[in-house]
Amino acid sequence: MLVFLLAVIVYLVPQAAYSGYYLRKAGILTKTEYTQNLKLGDKDKPTLKVFISGDSIAAGVGASSFETSTAGRLASFLAMKNKLTFINEAKSGTRMAELLDLPLPLEKQNLIILIVSSNDVFHFTNLNEFDESAKRVLEKYSKLTDKMILLGPGRVSTAPALPLPLRWVYKIREQKYADAMAKSAEKYSNIVYIKPGVPQKGTFAPDKFHPNNEGHKVWFEAIKSAI
């Protein structure tokens, strides 16, 4: 028993220092967001109104520029064939319920993208409360757009910054949040739900928690596939 306790201590002490260091880096990283509102594209092309909101992924945390962020890549792609109005109201740290308090589109959109729920997983939001919030969010936002793409949660369980025991717990819980979102989304004909895949090697930012430029490219490609 004593040997076991010593082994636990030997693991936990350096792990706590390691995770603490990288989570502090994550906190610093979240201070840089890329949430520009833009008008792009040729005026002679079809008008497209796009609104994006949600958490740090939508806000571009971890990317080195707006152009390499999920939202930036999306705006550039959509502007190639459209006269694009692009609004980004994302905010790092946003949970599902908080989408009800963030700014909404002032007019009906052609496309709304919501990237949310990773923070609900991370902070252990009560699943019943999360489910109710998801229903309210989808009911509200679905009325404001022709089409909605809903993504989340990110695979928090794969973040190298977190200790393994906690990552195991997150891996179990992630699926429950994803299931709740998928179930709510299937009730709407104009909502497409995407469950993010497992991040590949080399897609984490220096904080070992948020995505880097390549990670943001993966999120963009997922959205692109559903447009």
PDB file of C-alpha atoms in Angstrom:
ATOM      1  CA  MET A   1       0.000   0.000   0.000  1.00  0.00           C
ATOM      2  CA  LEU A   2       2.808   2.373   0.893  1.00  0.00           C
ATOM      3  CA  VAL A   3       4.554   1.638  -2.390  1.00  0.00           C
ATOM      4  CA  PHE A   4       1.335   2.418  -4.265  1.00  0.00           C
ATOM      5  CA  LEU A   5       0.889   5.733  -2.460  1.00  0.00           C
ATOM      6  CA  LEU A   6       4.479   6.694  -3.168  1.00  0.00           C
ATOM      7  CA  ALA A   7       3.999   5.844  -6.839  1.00  0.00           C
ATOM      8  CA  VAL A   8       0.888   8.041  -6.956  1.00  0.00           C
ATOM      9  CA  ILE A   9       2.766  10.923  -5.348  1.00  0.00           C
ATOM     10  CA  VAL A  10       5.700  10.501  -7.709  1.00  0.00           C
ATOM     11  CA  TYR A  11       3.267  10.773 -10.644  1.00  0.00           C
ATOM     12  CA  LEU A  12       1.035  13.554  -9.326  1.00  0.00           C
ATOM     13  CA  VAL A  13       3.632  16.084  -8.207  1.00  0.00           C
ATOM     14  CA  PRO A  14       5.436  16.520 -11.550  1.00  0.00           C
ATOM     15  CA  GLN A  15       2.158  16.104 -13.458  1.00  0.00           C
ATOM     16  CA  ALA A  16       0.555  18.923 -11.465  1.00  0.00           C
ATOM     17  CA  ALA A  17       3.510  21.171 -12.247  1.00  0.00           C
ATOM     18  CA  TYR A  18       3.424  20.173 -15.930  1.00  0.00           C
ATOM     19  CA  SER A  19      -0.319  20.720 -16.337  1.00  0.00           C
ATOM     20  CA  GLY A  20      -0.235  23.932 -14.340  1.00  0.00           C
ATOM     21  CA  TYR A  21       2.484  25.342 -16.572  1.00  0.00           C
ATOM     22  CA  TYR A  22       0.669  24.592 -19.816  1.00  0.00           C
ATOM     23  CA  LEU A  23      -2.756  25.661 -18.563  1.00  0.00           C
ATOM     24  CA  ARG A  24      -1.232  29.000 -17.564  1.00  0.00           C
ATOM     25  CA  LYS A  25       0.089  29.247 -21.118  1.00  0.00           C
ATOM     26  CA  ALA A  26      -3.422  28.467 -22.342  1.00  0.00           C
ATOM     27  CA  GLY A  27      -4.783  31.316 -20.251  1.00  0.00           C
ATOM     28  CA  ILE A  28      -2.315  33.700 -21.860  1.00  0.00           C
ATOM     29  CA  LEU A  29      -3.090  32.358 -25.325  1.00  0.00           C
ATOM     30  CA  THR A  30      -6.829  33.020 -24.938  1.00  0.00           C
ATOM     31  CA  LYS A  31      -6.122  36.746 -24.673  1.00  0.00           C
ATOM     32  CA  THR A  32      -5.446  36.771 -28.425  1.00  0.00           C
ATOM     33  CA  GLU A  33      -8.607  36.272 -30.456  1.00  0.00           C
ATOM     34  CA  TYR A  34      -9.365  36.789 -34.144  1.00  0.00           C
ATOM     35  CA  THR A  35     -13.012  37.799 -34.403  1.00  0.00           C
ATOM     36  CA  GLN A  36     -13.145  40.281 -37.265  1.00  0.00           C
ATOM     37  CA  ASN A  37     -16.414  41.281 -38.884  1.00  0.00           C
ATOM     38  CA  LEU A  38     -15.861  41.563 -42.621  1.00  0.00           C
ATOM     39  CA  LYS A  39     -17.313  42.330 -46.008  1.00  0.00           C
ATOM     40  CA  LEU A  40     -15.417  40.390 -48.668  1.00  0.00           C
ATOM     41  CA  GLY A  41     -15.781  39.341 -52.285  1.00  0.00           C
ATOM     42  CA  ASP A  42     -16.858  40.834 -55.579  1.00  0.00           C
ATOM     43  CA  LYS A  43     -19.976  43.002 -55.377  1.00  0.00           C
ATOM     44  CA  ASP A  44     -21.300  41.342 -58.540  1.00  0.00           C
ATOM     45  CA  LYS A  45     -21.362  37.914 -56.904  1.00  0.00           C
ATOM     46  CA  PRO A  46     -24.329  36.456 -54.956  1.00  0.00           C
ATOM     47  CA  THR A  47     -24.802  37.873 -51.463  1.00  0.00           C
ATOM     48  CA  LEU A  48     -24.021  35.512 -48.590  1.00  0.00           C
ATOM     49  CA  LYS A  49     -24.579  36.409 -44.941  1.00  0.00           C
ATOM     50  CA  VAL A  50     -22.632  34.267 -42.475  1.00  0.00           C
ATOM     51  CA  PHE A  51     -22.589  34.425 -38.680  1.00  0.00           C
ATOM     52  CA  ILE A  52     -20.225  32.438 -36.468  1.00  0.00           C
ATOM     53  CA  SER A  53     -20.193  32.191 -32.691  1.00  0.00           C
ATOM     54  CA  GLY A  54     -19.065  29.913 -29.900  1.00  0.00           C
ATOM     55  CA  ASP A  55     -15.848  29.248 -28.022  1.00  0.00           C
ATOM     56  CA  SER A  56     -12.100  29.650 -28.504  1.00  0.00           C
ATOM     57  CA  ILE A  57     -12.069  27.605 -31.709  1.00  0.00           C
ATOM     58  CA  ALA A  58     -14.436  30.030 -33.403  1.00  0.00           C
ATOM     59  CA  ALA A  59     -12.514  32.926 -31.837  1.00  0.00           C
ATOM     60  CA  GLY A  60      -9.263  31.707 -33.395  1.00  0.00           C
ATOM     61  CA  VAL A  61      -7.304  31.043 -30.209  1.00  0.00           C
ATOM     62  CA  GLY A  62      -4.074  29.219 -31.013  1.00  0.00           C
ATOM     63  CA  ALA A  63      -3.855  30.423 -34.610  1.00  0.00           C
ATOM     64  CA  SER A  64      -1.069  32.801 -35.594  1.00  0.00           C
ATOM     65  CA  SER A  65      -3.352  35.112 -37.581  1.00  0.00           C
ATOM     66  CA  PHE A  66      -6.937  35.654 -38.630  1.00  0.00           C
ATOM     67  CA  GLU A  67      -6.138  34.145 -42.018  1.00  0.00           C
ATOM     68  CA  THR A  68      -4.992  30.868 -40.444  1.00  0.00           C
ATOM     69  CA  SER A  69      -7.858  30.644 -37.942  1.00  0.00           C
ATOM     70  CA  THR A  70     -10.972  28.547 -38.506  1.00  0.00           C
ATOM     71  CA  ALA A  71     -13.113  31.636 -39.088  1.00  0.00           C
ATOM     72  CA  GLY A  72     -10.518  33.325 -41.282  1.00  0.00           C
ATOM     73  CA  ARG A  73     -10.114  30.303 -43.518  1.00  0.00           C
ATOM     74  CA  LEU A  74     -13.886  30.024 -43.781  1.00  0.00           C
ATOM     75  CA  ALA A  75     -14.318  33.692 -44.693  1.00  0.00           C
ATOM     76  CA  SER A  76     -11.645  33.482 -47.403  1.00  0.00           C
ATOM     77  CA  PHE A  77     -13.192  30.325 -48.847  1.00  0.00           C
ATOM     78  CA  LEU A  78     -16.744  31.678 -48.943  1.00  0.00           C
ATOM     79  CA  ALA A  79     -15.664  35.018 -50.414  1.00  0.00           C
ATOM     80  CA  MET A  80     -14.287  33.310 -53.516  1.00  0.00           C
ATOM     81  CA  LYS A  81     -17.780  32.813 -54.949  1.00  0.00           C
ATOM     82  CA  ASN A  82     -19.870  35.256 -52.931  1.00  0.00           C
ATOM     83  CA  LYS A  83     -20.234  38.845 -51.814  1.00  0.00           C
ATOM     84  CA  LEU A  84     -19.745  37.921 -48.183  1.00  0.00           C
ATOM     85  CA  THR A  85     -20.898  39.589 -45.001  1.00  0.00           C
ATOM     86  CA  PHE A  86     -19.113  37.770 -42.186  1.00  0.00           C
ATOM     87  CA  ILE A  87     -19.872  38.365 -38.499  1.00  0.00           C
ATOM     88  CA  ASN A  88     -17.970  36.670 -35.674  1.00  0.00           C
ATOM     89  CA  GLU A  89     -19.328  36.958 -32.125  1.00  0.00           C
ATOM     90  CA  ALA A  90     -17.305  34.087 -30.636  1.00  0.00           C
ATOM     91  CA  LYS A  91     -15.684  34.438 -27.234  1.00  0.00           C
ATOM     92  CA  SER A  92     -13.110  32.164 -25.642  1.00  0.00           C
ATOM     93  CA  GLY A  93     -14.487  30.134 -22.755  1.00  0.00           C
ATOM     94  CA  THR A  94     -18.084  30.174 -23.962  1.00  0.00           C
ATOM     95  CA  ARG A  95     -20.313  27.342 -22.790  1.00  0.00           C
ATOM     96  CA  MET A  96     -23.570  26.215 -24.381  1.00  0.00           C
ATOM     97  CA  ALA A  97     -25.830  28.202 -22.035  1.00  0.00           C
ATOM     98  CA  GLU A  98     -23.792  31.357 -22.610  1.00  0.00           C
ATOM     99  CA  LEU A  99     -24.682  31.350 -26.305  1.00  0.00           C
ATOM    100  CA  LEU A 100     -28.093  32.558 -25.178  1.00  0.00           C
ATOM    101  CA  ASP A 101     -26.468  35.745 -23.865  1.00  0.00           C
ATOM    102  CA  LEU A 102     -23.979  36.446 -26.660  1.00  0.00           C
ATOM    103  CA  PRO A 103     -24.992  38.868 -29.446  1.00  0.00           C
ATOM    104  CA  LEU A 104     -27.352  37.414 -32.044  1.00  0.00           C
ATOM    105  CA  PRO A 105     -27.614  38.250 -35.748  1.00  0.00           C
ATOM    106  CA  LEU A 106     -29.589  41.437 -36.384  1.00  0.00           C
ATOM    107  CA  GLU A 107     -31.069  39.966 -39.552  1.00  0.00           C
ATOM    108  CA  LYS A 108     -31.667  36.508 -40.965  1.00  0.00           C
ATOM    109  CA  GLN A 109     -28.499  34.760 -42.123  1.00  0.00           C
ATOM    110  CA  ASN A 110     -27.794  32.322 -44.921  1.00  0.00           C
ATOM    111  CA  LEU A 111     -25.478  30.340 -42.670  1.00  0.00           C
ATOM    112  CA  ILE A 112     -24.778  30.202 -38.938  1.00  0.00           C
ATOM    113  CA  ILE A 113     -21.878  28.209 -37.507  1.00  0.00           C
ATOM    114  CA  LEU A 114     -21.781  27.415 -33.793  1.00  0.00           C
ATOM    115  CA  ILE A 115     -18.690  25.801 -32.277  1.00  0.00           C
ATOM    116  CA  VAL A 116     -19.451  25.026 -28.665  1.00  0.00           C
ATOM    117  CA  SER A 117     -19.482  22.549 -25.756  1.00  0.00           C
ATOM    118  CA  SER A 118     -15.746  21.928 -25.217  1.00  0.00           C
ATOM    119  CA  ASN A 119     -15.885  24.206 -22.188  1.00  0.00           C
ATOM    120  CA  ASP A 120     -18.918  22.344 -20.898  1.00  0.00           C
ATOM    121  CA  VAL A 121     -16.877  19.148 -20.999  1.00  0.00           C
ATOM    122  CA  PHE A 122     -13.855  20.831 -19.425  1.00  0.00           C
ATOM    123  CA  HIS A 123     -15.843  22.391 -16.567  1.00  0.00           C
ATOM    124  CA  PHE A 124     -18.134  19.381 -16.001  1.00  0.00           C
ATOM    125  CA  THR A 125     -21.385  21.186 -16.798  1.00  0.00           C
ATOM    126  CA  ASN A 126     -24.305  19.147 -15.477  1.00  0.00           C
ATOM    127  CA  LEU A 127     -25.509  17.002 -18.386  1.00  0.00           C
ATOM    128  CA  ASN A 128     -29.207  17.659 -17.799  1.00  0.00           C
ATOM    129  CA  GLU A 129     -28.578  21.395 -17.683  1.00  0.00           C
ATOM    130  CA  PHE A 130     -26.435  21.136 -20.799  1.00  0.00           C
ATOM    131  CA  ASP A 131     -29.172  19.250 -22.636  1.00  0.00           C
ATOM    132  CA  GLU A 132     -31.750  21.905 -21.766  1.00  0.00           C
ATOM    133  CA  SER A 133     -29.393  24.688 -22.808  1.00  0.00           C
ATOM    134  CA  ALA A 134     -28.672  22.963 -26.123  1.00  0.00           C
ATOM    135  CA  LYS A 135     -32.392  22.711 -26.864  1.00  0.00           C
ATOM    136  CA  ARG A 136     -32.896  26.416 -26.132  1.00  0.00           C
ATOM    137  CA  VAL A 137     -29.863  27.455 -28.176  1.00  0.00           C
ATOM    138  CA  LEU A 138     -30.906  25.472 -31.234  1.00  0.00           C
ATOM    139  CA  GLU A 139     -34.478  26.687 -31.016  1.00  0.00           C
ATOM    140  CA  LYS A 140     -33.299  30.305 -30.915  1.00  0.00           C
ATOM    141  CA  TYR A 141     -30.537  30.206 -33.522  1.00  0.00           C
ATOM    142  CA  SER A 142     -32.294  27.905 -36.007  1.00  0.00           C
ATOM    143  CA  LYS A 143     -34.936  30.574 -36.603  1.00  0.00           C
ATOM    144  CA  LEU A 144     -32.294  33.101 -37.594  1.00  0.00           C
ATOM    145  CA  THR A 145     -30.753  31.256 -40.542  1.00  0.00           C
ATOM    146  CA  ASP A 146     -31.405  29.192 -43.626  1.00  0.00           C
ATOM    147  CA  LYS A 147     -28.803  26.667 -42.499  1.00  0.00           C
ATOM    148  CA  MET A 148     -26.822  26.012 -39.339  1.00  0.00           C
ATOM    149  CA  ILE A 149     -23.681  23.948 -38.785  1.00  0.00           C
ATOM    150  CA  LEU A 150     -23.145  22.862 -35.190  1.00  0.00           C
ATOM    151  CA  LEU A 151     -19.800  21.481 -34.008  1.00  0.00           C
ATOM    152  CA  GLY A 152     -18.513  20.199 -30.669  1.00  0.00           C
ATOM    153  CA  PRO A 153     -17.249  19.210 -28.303  1.00  0.00           C
ATOM    154  CA  GLY A 154     -13.589  19.198 -29.237  1.00  0.00           C
ATOM    155  CA  ARG A 155     -11.666  16.188 -27.993  1.00  0.00           C
ATOM    156  CA  VAL A 156     -10.621  17.668 -24.648  1.00  0.00           C
ATOM    157  CA  SER A 157      -9.496  14.188 -23.630  1.00  0.00           C
ATOM    158  CA  THR A 158      -6.636  14.305 -26.120  1.00  0.00           C
ATOM    159  CA  ALA A 159      -5.051  17.528 -24.837  1.00  0.00           C
ATOM    160  CA  PRO A 160      -1.462  16.715 -23.754  1.00  0.00           C
ATOM    161  CA  ALA A 161      -1.615  19.491 -21.143  1.00  0.00           C
ATOM    162  CA  LEU A 162      -4.050  17.502 -19.007  1.00  0.00           C
ATOM    163  CA  PRO A 163      -3.181  14.627 -16.644  1.00  0.00           C
ATOM    164  CA  LEU A 164      -4.044  11.157 -17.919  1.00  0.00           C
ATOM    165  CA  PRO A 165      -6.612  10.264 -15.217  1.00  0.00           C
ATOM    166  CA  LEU A 166      -8.565  13.420 -16.020  1.00  0.00           C
ATOM    167  CA  ARG A 167      -8.292  12.771 -19.741  1.00  0.00           C
ATOM    168  CA  TRP A 168      -9.832   9.323 -19.213  1.00  0.00           C
ATOM    169  CA  VAL A 169     -12.799  10.913 -17.441  1.00  0.00           C
ATOM    170  CA  TYR A 170     -13.208  13.495 -20.192  1.00  0.00           C
ATOM    171  CA  LYS A 171     -13.150  10.785 -22.850  1.00  0.00           C
ATOM    172  CA  ILE A 172     -16.174   9.123 -21.269  1.00  0.00           C
ATOM    173  CA  ARG A 173     -18.074  12.382 -20.807  1.00  0.00           C
ATOM    174  CA  GLU A 174     -17.340  13.830 -24.255  1.00  0.00           C
ATOM    175  CA  GLN A 175     -19.582  11.301 -25.936  1.00  0.00           C
ATOM    176  CA  LYS A 176     -22.489  12.164 -23.646  1.00  0.00           C
ATOM    177  CA  TYR A 177     -22.338  15.845 -24.577  1.00  0.00           C
ATOM    178  CA  ALA A 178     -21.985  14.945 -28.249  1.00  0.00           C
ATOM    179  CA  ASP A 179     -25.008  12.643 -28.037  1.00  0.00           C
ATOM    180  CA  ALA A 180     -27.099  15.404 -26.463  1.00  0.00           C
ATOM    181  CA  MET A 181     -26.167  17.819 -29.237  1.00  0.00           C
ATOM    182  CA  ALA A 182     -26.823  15.292 -31.993  1.00  0.00           C
ATOM    183  CA  LYS A 183     -30.215  14.387 -30.546  1.00  0.00           C
ATOM    184  CA  SER A 184     -31.289  18.026 -30.315  1.00  0.00           C
ATOM    185  CA  ALA A 185     -29.984  18.835 -33.804  1.00  0.00           C
ATOM    186  CA  GLU A 186     -31.784  15.972 -35.544  1.00  0.00           C
ATOM    187  CA  LYS A 187     -35.121  17.650 -34.827  1.00  0.00           C
ATOM    188  CA  TYR A 188     -34.280  20.494 -37.209  1.00  0.00           C
ATOM    189  CA  SER A 189     -34.125  20.139 -40.972  1.00  0.00           C
ATOM    190  CA  ASN A 190     -31.780  23.122 -41.310  1.00  0.00           C
ATOM    191  CA  ILE A 191     -29.154  22.001 -38.759  1.00  0.00           C
ATOM    192  CA  VAL A 192     -26.149  19.815 -39.537  1.00  0.00           C
ATOM    193  CA  TYR A 193     -24.297  18.448 -36.516  1.00  0.00           C
ATOM    194  CA  ILE A 194     -20.619  17.520 -36.763  1.00  0.00           C
ATOM    195  CA  LYS A 195     -18.791  15.588 -34.081  1.00  0.00           C
ATOM    196  CA  PRO A 196     -15.110  16.598 -34.260  1.00  0.00           C
ATOM    197  CA  GLY A 197     -12.570  13.873 -34.853  1.00  0.00           C
ATOM    198  CA  VAL A 198      -9.462  13.015 -32.862  1.00  0.00           C
ATOM    199  CA  PRO A 199      -6.732  15.658 -33.352  1.00  0.00           C
ATOM    200  CA  GLN A 200      -3.713  14.446 -35.273  1.00  0.00           C
ATOM    201  CA  LYS A 201      -0.117  14.796 -34.156  1.00  0.00           C
ATOM    202  CA  GLY A 202       1.232  18.283 -34.719  1.00  0.00           C
ATOM    203  CA  THR A 203      -2.104  20.104 -34.460  1.00  0.00           C
ATOM    204  CA  PHE A 204      -1.776  21.516 -30.926  1.00  0.00           C
ATOM    205  CA  ALA A 205      -0.628  25.045 -30.099  1.00  0.00           C
ATOM    206  CA  PRO A 206       2.344  25.627 -27.730  1.00  0.00           C
ATOM    207  CA  ASP A 207      -0.038  25.415 -24.749  1.00  0.00           C
ATOM    208  CA  LYS A 208      -0.776  21.777 -25.665  1.00  0.00           C
ATOM    209  CA  PHE A 209      -4.479  22.511 -25.289  1.00  0.00           C
ATOM    210  CA  HIS A 210      -5.768  24.706 -28.130  1.00  0.00           C
ATOM    211  CA  PRO A 211      -5.288  23.989 -31.853  1.00  0.00           C
ATOM    212  CA  ASN A 212      -2.466  25.565 -33.843  1.00  0.00           C
ATOM    213  CA  ASN A 213      -2.759  26.685 -37.474  1.00  0.00           C
ATOM    214  CA  GLU A 214      -2.959  23.082 -38.686  1.00  0.00           C
ATOM    215  CA  GLY A 215      -5.537  22.297 -36.024  1.00  0.00           C
ATOM    216  CA  HIS A 216      -7.665  25.231 -37.134  1.00  0.00           C
ATOM    217  CA  LYS A 217      -7.377  23.970 -40.695  1.00  0.00           C
ATOM    218  CA  VAL A 218      -8.923  20.669 -39.568  1.00  0.00           C
ATOM    219  CA  TRP A 219     -11.883  22.499 -38.011  1.00  0.00           C
ATOM    220  CA  PHE A 220     -12.313  24.564 -41.181  1.00  0.00           C
ATOM    221  CA  GLU A 221     -12.274  21.452 -43.365  1.00  0.00           C
ATOM    222  CA  ALA A 222     -14.983  19.896 -41.189  1.00  0.00           C
ATOM    223  CA  ILE A 223     -17.181  22.955 -41.664  1.00  0.00           C
ATOM    224  CA  LYS A 224     -16.400  23.116 -45.379  1.00  0.00           C
ATOM    225  CA  SER A 225     -17.559  19.511 -45.806  1.00  0.00           C
ATOM    226  CA  ALA A 226     -21.016  20.417 -44.504  1.00  0.00           C
ATOM    227  CA  ILE A 227     -21.611  23.592 -46.510  1.00  0.00           C
TER     228      ILE A 227
END
